[in-house]
PDB file of C-alpha atoms (C1' of nucleotides) in Angstrom:
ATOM      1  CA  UNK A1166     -30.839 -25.232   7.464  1.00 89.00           C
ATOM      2  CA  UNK A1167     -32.793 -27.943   8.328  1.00 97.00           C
ATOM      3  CA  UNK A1168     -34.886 -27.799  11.631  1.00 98.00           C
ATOM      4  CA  UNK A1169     -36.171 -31.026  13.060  1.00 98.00           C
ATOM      5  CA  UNK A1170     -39.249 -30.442  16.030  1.00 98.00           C
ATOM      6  CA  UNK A1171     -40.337 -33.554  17.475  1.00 98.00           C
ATOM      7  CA  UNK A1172     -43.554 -33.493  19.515  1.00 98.00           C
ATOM      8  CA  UNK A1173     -44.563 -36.132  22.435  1.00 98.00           C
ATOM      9  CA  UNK A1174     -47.235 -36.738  25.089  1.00 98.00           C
ATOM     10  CA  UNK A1175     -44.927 -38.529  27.415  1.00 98.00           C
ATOM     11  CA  UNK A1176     -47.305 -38.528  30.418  1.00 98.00           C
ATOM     12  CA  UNK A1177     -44.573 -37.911  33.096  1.00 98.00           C
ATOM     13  CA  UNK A1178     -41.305 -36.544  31.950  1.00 98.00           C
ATOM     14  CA  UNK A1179     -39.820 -37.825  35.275  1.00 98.00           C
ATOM     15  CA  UNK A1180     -41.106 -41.314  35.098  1.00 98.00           C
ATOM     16  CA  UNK A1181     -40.003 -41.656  31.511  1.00 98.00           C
ATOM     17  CA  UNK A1182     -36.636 -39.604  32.093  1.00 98.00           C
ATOM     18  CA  UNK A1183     -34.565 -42.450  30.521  1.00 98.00           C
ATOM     19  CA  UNK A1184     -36.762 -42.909  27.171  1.00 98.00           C
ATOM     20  CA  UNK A1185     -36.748 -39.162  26.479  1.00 98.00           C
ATOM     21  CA  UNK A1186     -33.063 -39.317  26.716  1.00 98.00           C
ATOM     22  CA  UNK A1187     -32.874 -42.336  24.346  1.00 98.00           C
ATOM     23  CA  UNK A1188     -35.215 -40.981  22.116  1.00 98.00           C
ATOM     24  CA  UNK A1189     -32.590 -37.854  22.107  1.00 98.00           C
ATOM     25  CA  UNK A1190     -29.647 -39.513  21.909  1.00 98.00           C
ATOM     26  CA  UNK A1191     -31.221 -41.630  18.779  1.00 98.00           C
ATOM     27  CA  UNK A1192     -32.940 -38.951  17.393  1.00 98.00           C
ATOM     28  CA  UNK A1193     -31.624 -35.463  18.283  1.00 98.00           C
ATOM     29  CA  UNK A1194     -34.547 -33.147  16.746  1.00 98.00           C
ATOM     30  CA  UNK A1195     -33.568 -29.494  17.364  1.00 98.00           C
ATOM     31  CA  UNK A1196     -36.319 -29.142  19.226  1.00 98.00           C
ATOM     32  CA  UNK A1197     -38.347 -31.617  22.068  1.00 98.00           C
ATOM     33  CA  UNK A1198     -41.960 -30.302  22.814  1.00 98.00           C
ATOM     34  CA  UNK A1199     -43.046 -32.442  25.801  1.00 98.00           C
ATOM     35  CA  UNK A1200     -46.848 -32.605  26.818  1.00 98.00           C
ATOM     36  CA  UNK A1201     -48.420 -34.072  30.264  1.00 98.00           C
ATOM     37  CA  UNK A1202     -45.223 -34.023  31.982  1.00 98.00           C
ATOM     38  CA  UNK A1203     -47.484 -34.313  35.178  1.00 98.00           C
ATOM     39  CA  UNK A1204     -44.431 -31.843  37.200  1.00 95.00           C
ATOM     40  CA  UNK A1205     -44.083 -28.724  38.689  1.00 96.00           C
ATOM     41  CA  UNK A1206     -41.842 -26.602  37.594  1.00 97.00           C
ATOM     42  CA  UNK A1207     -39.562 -26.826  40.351  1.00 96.00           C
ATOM     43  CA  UNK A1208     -39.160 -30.515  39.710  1.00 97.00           C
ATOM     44  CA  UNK A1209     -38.214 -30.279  35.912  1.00 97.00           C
ATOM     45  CA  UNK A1210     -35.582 -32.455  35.010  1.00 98.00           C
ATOM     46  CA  UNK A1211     -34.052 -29.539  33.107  1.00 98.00           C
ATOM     47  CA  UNK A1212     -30.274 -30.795  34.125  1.00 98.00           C
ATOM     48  CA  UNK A1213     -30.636 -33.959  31.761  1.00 98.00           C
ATOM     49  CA  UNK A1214     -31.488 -31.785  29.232  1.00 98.00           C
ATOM     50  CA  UNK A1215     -28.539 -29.726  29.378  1.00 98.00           C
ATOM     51  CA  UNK A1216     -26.505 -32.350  29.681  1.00 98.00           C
ATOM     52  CA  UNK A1217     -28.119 -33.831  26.452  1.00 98.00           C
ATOM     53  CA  UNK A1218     -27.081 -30.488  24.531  1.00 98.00           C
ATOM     54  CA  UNK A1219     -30.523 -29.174  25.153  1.00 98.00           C
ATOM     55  CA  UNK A1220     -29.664 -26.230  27.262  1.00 98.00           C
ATOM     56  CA  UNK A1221     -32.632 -23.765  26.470  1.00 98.00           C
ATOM     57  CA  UNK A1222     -35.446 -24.760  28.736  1.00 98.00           C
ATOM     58  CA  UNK A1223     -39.048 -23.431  28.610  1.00 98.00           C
ATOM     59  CA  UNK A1224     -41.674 -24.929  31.042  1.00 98.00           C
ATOM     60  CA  UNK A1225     -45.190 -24.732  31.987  1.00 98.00           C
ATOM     61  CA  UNK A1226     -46.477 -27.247  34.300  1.00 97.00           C
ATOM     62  CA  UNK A1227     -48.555 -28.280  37.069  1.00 96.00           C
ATOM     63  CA  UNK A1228     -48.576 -30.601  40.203  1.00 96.00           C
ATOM     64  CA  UNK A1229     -49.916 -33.683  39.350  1.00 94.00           C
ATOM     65  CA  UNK A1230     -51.796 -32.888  35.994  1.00 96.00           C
ATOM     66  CA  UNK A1231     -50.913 -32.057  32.411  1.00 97.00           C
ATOM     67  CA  UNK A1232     -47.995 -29.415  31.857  1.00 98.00           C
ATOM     68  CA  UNK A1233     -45.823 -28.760  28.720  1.00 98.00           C
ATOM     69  CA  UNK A1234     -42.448 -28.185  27.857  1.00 98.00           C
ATOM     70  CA  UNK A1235     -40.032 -27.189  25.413  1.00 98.00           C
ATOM     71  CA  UNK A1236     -36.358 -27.888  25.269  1.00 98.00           C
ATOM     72  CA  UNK A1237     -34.215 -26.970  22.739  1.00 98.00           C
ATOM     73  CA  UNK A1238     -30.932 -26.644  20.905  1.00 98.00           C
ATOM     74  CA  UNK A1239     -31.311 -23.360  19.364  1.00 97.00           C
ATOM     75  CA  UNK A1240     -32.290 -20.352  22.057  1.00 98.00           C
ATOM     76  CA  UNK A1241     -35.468 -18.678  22.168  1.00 98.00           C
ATOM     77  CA  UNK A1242     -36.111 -14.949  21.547  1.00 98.00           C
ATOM     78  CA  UNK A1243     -39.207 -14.890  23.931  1.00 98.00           C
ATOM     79  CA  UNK A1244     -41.173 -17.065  25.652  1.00 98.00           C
ATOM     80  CA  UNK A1245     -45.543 -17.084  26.352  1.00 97.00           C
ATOM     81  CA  UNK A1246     -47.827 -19.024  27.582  1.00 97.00           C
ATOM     82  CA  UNK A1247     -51.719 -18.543  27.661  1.00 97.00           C
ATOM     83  CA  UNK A1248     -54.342 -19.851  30.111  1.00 96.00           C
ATOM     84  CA  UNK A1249     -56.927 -21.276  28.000  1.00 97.00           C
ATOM     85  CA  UNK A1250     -60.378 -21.327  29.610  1.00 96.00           C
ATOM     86  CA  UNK A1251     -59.085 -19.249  32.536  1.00 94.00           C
ATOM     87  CA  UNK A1252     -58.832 -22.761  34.808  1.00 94.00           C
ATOM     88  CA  UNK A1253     -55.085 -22.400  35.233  1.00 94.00           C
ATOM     89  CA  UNK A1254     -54.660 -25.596  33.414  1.00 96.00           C
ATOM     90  CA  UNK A1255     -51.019 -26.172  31.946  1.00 97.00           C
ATOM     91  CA  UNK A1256     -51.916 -26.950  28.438  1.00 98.00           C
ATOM     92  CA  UNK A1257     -50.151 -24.089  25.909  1.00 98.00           C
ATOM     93  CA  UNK A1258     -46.219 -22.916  25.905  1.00 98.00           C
ATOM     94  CA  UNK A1259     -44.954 -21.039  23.060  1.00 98.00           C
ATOM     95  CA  UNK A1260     -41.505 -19.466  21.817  1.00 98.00           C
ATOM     96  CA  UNK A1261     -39.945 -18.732  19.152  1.00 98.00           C
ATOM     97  CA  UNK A1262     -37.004 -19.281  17.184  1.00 98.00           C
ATOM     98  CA  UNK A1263     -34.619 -17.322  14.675  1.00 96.00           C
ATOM     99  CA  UNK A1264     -34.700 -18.603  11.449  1.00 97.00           C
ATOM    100  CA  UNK A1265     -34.640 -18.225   7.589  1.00 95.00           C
ATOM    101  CA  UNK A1266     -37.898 -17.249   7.653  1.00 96.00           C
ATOM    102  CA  UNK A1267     -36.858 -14.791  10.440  1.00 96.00           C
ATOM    103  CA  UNK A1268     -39.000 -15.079  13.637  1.00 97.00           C
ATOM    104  CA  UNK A1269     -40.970 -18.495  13.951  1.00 97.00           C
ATOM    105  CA  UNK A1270     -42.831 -19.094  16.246  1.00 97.00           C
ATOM    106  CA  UNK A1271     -43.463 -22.529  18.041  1.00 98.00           C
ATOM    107  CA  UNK A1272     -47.129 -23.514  19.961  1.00 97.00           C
ATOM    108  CA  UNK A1273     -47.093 -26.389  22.218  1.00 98.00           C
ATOM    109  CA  UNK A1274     -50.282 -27.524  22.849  1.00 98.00           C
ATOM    110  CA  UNK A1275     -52.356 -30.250  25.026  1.00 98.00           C
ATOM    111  CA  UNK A1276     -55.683 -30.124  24.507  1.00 98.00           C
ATOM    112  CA  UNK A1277     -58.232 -31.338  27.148  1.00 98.00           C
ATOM    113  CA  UNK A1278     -58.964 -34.853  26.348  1.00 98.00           C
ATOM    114  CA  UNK A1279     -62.919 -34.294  27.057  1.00 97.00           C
ATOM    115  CA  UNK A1280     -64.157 -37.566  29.271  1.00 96.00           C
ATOM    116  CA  UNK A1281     -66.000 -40.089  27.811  1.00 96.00           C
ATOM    117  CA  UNK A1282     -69.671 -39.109  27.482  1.00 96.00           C
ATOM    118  CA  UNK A1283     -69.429 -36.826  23.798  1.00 97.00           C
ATOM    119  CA  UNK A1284     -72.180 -34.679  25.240  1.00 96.00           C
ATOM    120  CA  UNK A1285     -71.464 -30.891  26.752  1.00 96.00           C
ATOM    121  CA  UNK A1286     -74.554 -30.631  28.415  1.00 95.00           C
ATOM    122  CA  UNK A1287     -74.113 -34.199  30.877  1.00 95.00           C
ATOM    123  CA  UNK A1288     -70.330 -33.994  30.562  1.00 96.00           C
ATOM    124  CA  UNK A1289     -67.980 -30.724  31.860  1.00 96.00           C
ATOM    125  CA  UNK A1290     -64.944 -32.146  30.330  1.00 97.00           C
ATOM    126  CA  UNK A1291     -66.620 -32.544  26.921  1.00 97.00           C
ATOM    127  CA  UNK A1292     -67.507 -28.931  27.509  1.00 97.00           C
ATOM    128  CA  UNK A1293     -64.428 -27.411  28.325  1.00 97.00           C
ATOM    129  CA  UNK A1294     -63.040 -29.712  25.560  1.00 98.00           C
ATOM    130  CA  UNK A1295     -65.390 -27.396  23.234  1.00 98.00           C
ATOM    131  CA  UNK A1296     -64.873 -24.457  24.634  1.00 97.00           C
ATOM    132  CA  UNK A1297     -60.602 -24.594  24.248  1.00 98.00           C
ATOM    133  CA  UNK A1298     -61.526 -25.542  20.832  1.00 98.00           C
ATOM    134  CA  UNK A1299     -63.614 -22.426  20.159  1.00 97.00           C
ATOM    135  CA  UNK A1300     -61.635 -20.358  22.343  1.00 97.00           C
ATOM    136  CA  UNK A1301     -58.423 -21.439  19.922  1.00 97.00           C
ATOM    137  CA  UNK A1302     -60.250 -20.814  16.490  1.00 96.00           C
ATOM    138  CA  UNK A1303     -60.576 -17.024  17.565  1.00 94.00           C
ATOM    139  CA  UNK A1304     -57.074 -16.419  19.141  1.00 93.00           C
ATOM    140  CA  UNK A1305     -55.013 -18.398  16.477  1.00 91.00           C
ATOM    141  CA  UNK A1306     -57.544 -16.970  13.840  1.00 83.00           C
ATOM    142  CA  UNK A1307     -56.306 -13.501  15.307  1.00 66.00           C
ATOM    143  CA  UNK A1308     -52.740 -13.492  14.095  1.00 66.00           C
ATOM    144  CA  UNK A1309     -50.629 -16.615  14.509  1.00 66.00           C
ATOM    145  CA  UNK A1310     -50.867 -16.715  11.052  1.00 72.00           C
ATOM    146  CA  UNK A1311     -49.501 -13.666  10.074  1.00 87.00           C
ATOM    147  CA  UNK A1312     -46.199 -14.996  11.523  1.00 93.00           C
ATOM    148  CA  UNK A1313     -44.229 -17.788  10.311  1.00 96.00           C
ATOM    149  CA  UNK A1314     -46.186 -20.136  12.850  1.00 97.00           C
ATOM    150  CA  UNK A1315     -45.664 -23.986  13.615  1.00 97.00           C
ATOM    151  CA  UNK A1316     -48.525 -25.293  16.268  1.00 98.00           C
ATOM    152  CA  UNK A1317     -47.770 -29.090  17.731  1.00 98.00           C
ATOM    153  CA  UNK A1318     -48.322 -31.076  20.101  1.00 98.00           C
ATOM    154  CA  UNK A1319     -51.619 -33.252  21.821  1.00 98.00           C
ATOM    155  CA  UNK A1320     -54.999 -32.149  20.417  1.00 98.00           C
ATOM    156  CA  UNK A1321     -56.599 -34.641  21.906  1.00 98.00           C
ATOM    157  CA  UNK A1322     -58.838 -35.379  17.928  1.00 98.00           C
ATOM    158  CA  UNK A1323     -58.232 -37.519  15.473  1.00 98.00           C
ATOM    159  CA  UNK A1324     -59.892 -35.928  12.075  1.00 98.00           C
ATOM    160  CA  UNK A1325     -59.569 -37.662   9.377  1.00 98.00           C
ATOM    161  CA  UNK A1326     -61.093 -41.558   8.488  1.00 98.00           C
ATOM    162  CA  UNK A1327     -57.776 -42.873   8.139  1.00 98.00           C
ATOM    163  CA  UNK A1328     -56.629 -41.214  11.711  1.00 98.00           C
ATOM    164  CA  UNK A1329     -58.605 -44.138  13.091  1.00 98.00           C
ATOM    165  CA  UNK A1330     -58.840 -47.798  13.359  1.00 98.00           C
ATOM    166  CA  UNK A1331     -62.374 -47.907  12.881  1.00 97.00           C
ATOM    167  CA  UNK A1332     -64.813 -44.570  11.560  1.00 97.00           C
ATOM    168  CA  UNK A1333     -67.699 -46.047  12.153  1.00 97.00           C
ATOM    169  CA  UNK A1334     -66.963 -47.848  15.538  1.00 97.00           C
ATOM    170  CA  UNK A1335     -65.864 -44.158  16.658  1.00 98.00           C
ATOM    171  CA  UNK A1336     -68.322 -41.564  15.618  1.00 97.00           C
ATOM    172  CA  UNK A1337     -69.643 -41.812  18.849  1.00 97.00           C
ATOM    173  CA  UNK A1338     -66.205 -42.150  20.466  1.00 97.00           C
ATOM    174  CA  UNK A1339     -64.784 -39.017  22.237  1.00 98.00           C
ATOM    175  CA  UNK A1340     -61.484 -37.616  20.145  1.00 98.00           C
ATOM    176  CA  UNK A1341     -63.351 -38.795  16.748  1.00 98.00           C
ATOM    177  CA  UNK A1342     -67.158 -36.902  17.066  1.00 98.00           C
ATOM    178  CA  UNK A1343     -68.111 -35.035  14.089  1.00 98.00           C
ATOM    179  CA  UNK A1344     -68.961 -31.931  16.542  1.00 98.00           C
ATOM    180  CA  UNK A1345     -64.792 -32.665  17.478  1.00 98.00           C
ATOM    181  CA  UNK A1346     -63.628 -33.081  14.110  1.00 98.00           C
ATOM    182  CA  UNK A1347     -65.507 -30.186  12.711  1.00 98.00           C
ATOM    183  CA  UNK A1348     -64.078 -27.900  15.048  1.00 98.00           C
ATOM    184  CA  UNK A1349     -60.567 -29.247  14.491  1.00 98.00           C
ATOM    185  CA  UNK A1350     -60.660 -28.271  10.567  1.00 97.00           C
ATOM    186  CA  UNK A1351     -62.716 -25.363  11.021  1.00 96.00           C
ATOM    187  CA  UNK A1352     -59.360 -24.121  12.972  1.00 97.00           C
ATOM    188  CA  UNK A1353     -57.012 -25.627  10.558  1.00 96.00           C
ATOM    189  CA  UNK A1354     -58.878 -24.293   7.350  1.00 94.00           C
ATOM    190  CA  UNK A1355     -59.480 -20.925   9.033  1.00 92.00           C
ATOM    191  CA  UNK A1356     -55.952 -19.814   9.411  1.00 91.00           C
ATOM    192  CA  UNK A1357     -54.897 -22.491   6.332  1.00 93.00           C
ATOM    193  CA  UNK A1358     -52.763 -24.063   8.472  1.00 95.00           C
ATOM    194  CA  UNK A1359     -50.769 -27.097   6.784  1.00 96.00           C
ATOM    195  CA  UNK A1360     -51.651 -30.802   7.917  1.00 98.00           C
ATOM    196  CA  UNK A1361     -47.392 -31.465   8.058  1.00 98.00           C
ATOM    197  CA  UNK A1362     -47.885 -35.323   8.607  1.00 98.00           C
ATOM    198  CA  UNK A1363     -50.369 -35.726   5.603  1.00 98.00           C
ATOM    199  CA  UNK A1364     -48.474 -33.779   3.441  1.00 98.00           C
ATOM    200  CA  UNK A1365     -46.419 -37.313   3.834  1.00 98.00           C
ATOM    201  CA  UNK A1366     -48.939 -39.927   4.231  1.00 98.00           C
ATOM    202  CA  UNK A1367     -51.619 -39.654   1.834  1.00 98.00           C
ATOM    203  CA  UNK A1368     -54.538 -39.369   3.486  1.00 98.00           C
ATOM    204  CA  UNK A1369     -55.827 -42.908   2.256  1.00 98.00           C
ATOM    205  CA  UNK A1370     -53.921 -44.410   4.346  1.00 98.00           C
ATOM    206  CA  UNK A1371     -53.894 -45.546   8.358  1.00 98.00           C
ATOM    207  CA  UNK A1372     -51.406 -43.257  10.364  1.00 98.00           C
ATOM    208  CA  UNK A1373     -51.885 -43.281  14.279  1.00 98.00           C
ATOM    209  CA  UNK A1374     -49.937 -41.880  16.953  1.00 98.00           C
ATOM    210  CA  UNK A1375     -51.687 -43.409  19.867  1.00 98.00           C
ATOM    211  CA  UNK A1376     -52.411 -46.898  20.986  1.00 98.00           C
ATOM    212  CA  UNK A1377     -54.732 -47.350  24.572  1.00 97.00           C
ATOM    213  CA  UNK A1378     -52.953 -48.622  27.024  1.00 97.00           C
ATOM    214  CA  UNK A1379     -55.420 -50.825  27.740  1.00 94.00           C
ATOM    215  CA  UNK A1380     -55.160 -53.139  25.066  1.00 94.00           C
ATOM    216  CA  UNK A1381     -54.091 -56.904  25.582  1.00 90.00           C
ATOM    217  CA  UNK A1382     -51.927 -56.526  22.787  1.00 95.00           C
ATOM    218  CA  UNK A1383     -51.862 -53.099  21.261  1.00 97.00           C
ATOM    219  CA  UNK A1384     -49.597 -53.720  18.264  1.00 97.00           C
ATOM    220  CA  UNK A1385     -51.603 -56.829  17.211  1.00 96.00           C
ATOM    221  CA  UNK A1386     -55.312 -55.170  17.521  1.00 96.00           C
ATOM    222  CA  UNK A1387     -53.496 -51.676  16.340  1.00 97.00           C
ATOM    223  CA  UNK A1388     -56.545 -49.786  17.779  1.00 97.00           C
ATOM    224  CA  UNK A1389     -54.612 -46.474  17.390  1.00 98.00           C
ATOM    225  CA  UNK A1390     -55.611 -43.094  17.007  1.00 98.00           C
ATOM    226  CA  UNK A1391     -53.509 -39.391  15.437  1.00 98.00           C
ATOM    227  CA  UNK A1392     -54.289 -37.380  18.478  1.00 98.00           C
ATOM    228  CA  UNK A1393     -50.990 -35.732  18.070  1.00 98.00           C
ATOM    229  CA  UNK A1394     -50.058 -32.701  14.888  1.00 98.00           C
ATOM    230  CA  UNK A1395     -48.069 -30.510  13.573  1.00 98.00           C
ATOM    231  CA  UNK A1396     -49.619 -27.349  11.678  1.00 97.00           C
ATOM    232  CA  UNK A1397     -47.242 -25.593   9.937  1.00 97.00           C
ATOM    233  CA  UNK A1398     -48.179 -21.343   8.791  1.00 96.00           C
ATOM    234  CA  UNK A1399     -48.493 -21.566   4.674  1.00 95.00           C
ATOM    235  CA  UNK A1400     -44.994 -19.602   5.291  1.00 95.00           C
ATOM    236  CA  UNK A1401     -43.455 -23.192   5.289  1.00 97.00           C
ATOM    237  CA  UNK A1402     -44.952 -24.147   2.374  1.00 96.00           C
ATOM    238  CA  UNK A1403     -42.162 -25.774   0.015  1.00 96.00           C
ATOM    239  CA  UNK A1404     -39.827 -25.889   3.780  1.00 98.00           C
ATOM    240  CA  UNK A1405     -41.367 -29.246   4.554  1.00 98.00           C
ATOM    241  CA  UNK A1406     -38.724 -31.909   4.784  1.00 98.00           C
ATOM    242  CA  UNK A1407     -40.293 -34.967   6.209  1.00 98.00           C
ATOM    243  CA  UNK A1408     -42.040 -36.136   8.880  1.00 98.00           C
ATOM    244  CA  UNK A1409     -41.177 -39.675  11.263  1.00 98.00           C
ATOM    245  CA  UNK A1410     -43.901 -41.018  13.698  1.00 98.00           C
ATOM    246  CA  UNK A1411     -41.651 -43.413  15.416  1.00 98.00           C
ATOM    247  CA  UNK A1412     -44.329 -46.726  16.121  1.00 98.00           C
ATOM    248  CA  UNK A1413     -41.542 -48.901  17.698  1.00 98.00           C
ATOM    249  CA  UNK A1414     -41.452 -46.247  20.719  1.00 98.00           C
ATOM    250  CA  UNK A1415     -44.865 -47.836  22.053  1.00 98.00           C
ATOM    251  CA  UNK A1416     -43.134 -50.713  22.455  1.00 97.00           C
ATOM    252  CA  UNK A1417     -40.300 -49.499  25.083  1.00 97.00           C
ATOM    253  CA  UNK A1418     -40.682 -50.502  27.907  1.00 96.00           C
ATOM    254  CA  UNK A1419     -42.945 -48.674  30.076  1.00 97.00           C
ATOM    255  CA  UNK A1420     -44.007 -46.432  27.310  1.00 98.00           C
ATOM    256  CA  UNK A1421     -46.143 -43.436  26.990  1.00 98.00           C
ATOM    257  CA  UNK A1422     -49.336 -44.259  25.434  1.00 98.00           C
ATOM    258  CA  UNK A1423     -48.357 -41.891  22.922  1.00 98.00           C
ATOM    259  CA  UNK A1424     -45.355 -42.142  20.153  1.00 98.00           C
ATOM    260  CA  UNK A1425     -43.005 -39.270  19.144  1.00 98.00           C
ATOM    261  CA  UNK A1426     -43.565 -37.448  15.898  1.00 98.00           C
ATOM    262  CA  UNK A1427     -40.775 -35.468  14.122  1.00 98.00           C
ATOM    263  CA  UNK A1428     -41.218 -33.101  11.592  1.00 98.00           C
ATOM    264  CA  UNK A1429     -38.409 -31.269   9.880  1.00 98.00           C
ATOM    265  CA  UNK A1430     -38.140 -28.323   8.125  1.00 98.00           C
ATOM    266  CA  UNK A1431     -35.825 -26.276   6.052  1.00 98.00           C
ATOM    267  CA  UNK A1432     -35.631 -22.815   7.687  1.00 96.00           C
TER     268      UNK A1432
ATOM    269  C1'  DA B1436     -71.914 -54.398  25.746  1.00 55.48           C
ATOM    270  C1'  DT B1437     -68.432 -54.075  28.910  1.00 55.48           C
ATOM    271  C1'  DG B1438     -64.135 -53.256  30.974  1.00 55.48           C
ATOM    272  C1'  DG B1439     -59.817 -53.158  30.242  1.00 55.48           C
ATOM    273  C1'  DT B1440     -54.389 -49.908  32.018  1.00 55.48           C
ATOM    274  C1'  DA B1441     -51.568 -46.050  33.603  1.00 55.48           C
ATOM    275  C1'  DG B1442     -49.653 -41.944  36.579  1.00 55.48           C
ATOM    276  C1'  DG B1443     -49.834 -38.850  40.393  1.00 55.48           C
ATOM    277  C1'  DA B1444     -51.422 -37.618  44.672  1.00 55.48           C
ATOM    278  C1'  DA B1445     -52.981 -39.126  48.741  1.00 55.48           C
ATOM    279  C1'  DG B1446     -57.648 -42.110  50.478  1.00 55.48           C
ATOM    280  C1'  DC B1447     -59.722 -40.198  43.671  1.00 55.48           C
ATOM    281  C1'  DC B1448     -58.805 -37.555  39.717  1.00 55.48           C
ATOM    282  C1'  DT B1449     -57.503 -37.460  34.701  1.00 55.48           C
ATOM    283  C1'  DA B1450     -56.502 -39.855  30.713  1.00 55.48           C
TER     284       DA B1450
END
DNA sequence: ATGGTAGGAAGCCTA
């Protein structure tokens, strides 16, 4: 059966109510894994989900800052979330789903975006930044793996040459710093996690999922960045089905900075 | 080389 997961920094799920429910409605993944929905849990709009069809909720958030969520057409078995860094942050939700496979389980992540100065000792967010990072290499290294396993969401790097507009203008460039980068594949490699959207688009060419909001006119420079995955456990090798970054949501009006990205998969 | 925009909370922080 096919299972479509779309993942999207919307950067406030009650601002941007009516575009998640278009994307839905134009859309439908089985799954919606939101990240900096910038609300406290009280304040979810978890009603328009339900309405939508969406009637299994799972939410972690925060006043003001980051938070994740998960809503979803198919129920969840369990539900877990884990305070990286011990700060309390909202930045990791997890559940999972029956399937084929049996169990799967789902990671939602938002990785700290690290500031702007690529240097842990001058900058705390860079450091935390590094620290999540390290902290995630040894707990997804751990066992995730073991499991069927599908980890999306905001991480905050783009790795590859092609996941930028520029390499070379953004060495030095927080989200693209070989220190960042090196991390982000020693994680991937270490528990062989799959690289979903490349698996599509051959890594020769472009493929961004973020455009800066402060850009005269972000489709014409196309400055954009992949700051946004989906890993997939080697169980889901051969499951892939295909994967749709969807540009033209950039250019809704009043859009997240960030795009949706859908990746299906036959379990 | 610089500064540009956005959201939430509240008189600045994060991105």
């Amino acid at each position: 059966m096919p299972l479509a997961i779309t993942t999207w920094n919307i950067n406030s799920v009650r601002l941007r109510l009516p575009l998640v429910e278009r994307y839905l409605e134009e859309h439908a993944p089985d799954v919606l894994c939101l990240q900096e929905t910038k609300c406290p849990d009280g304040s979810f709009p978890t009603a328009a989900f339900r309405r939508l069809g969406y009637e299994h909720v799972a939410i972690h958030g925060q006043k003001g800052y980051h938070g994740v969520a998960i809503v979803s057409k198919r129920p969840f078995a369990s539900v877990d979330k884990r305070d990286f860094c011990e700060k309390g942050d909202a930045r990791h939700l997890a559940v999972t789903l029956d399937s084929a496979l049996g169990p799967l389980e789902l990671h939602d992540f938002y990785i700290p975006a690290g500031g702007d100065e690529p240097d842990p000792v001058a900058n705390d967010k860079f450091a935390h930044k590094l620290a999540f990072l390290a902290e995630l290499k040894t707990w997804l290294g751990s066992g995730a793996t073991v499991r069927p396993s599908i980890v999306v969401g905001d991480l905050n790097i783009a790795p590859l040459t092609q996941d930028v507009w520029s390499h070379k203008a953004l060495l030095k460039v927080v989200s693209h710093t070989p220190i960042e980068t090196e991390a982000f594949e020693s994680i991937r490699n270490g528990g062989a996690w799959i690289d979903v959207m490349r698996r599509f688009v051959p890594e020769t060419e472009k493929l961004y999922t973020w455009w800066s909001y402060r850009a005269a006119d972000w489709s014409a420079a196309d400055k954009g960045r992949r700051l946004d995955h989906v890993w997939a456990s080697p169980h889901l090798d051969g499951r892939l089905l295909g994967v749709e970054v969807l540009r033209e949501a950039r250019g809704w009006e009043r859009p997240s900075d960030h795009v949706p990205v859908k990746a299906v998969f036959d379990v």
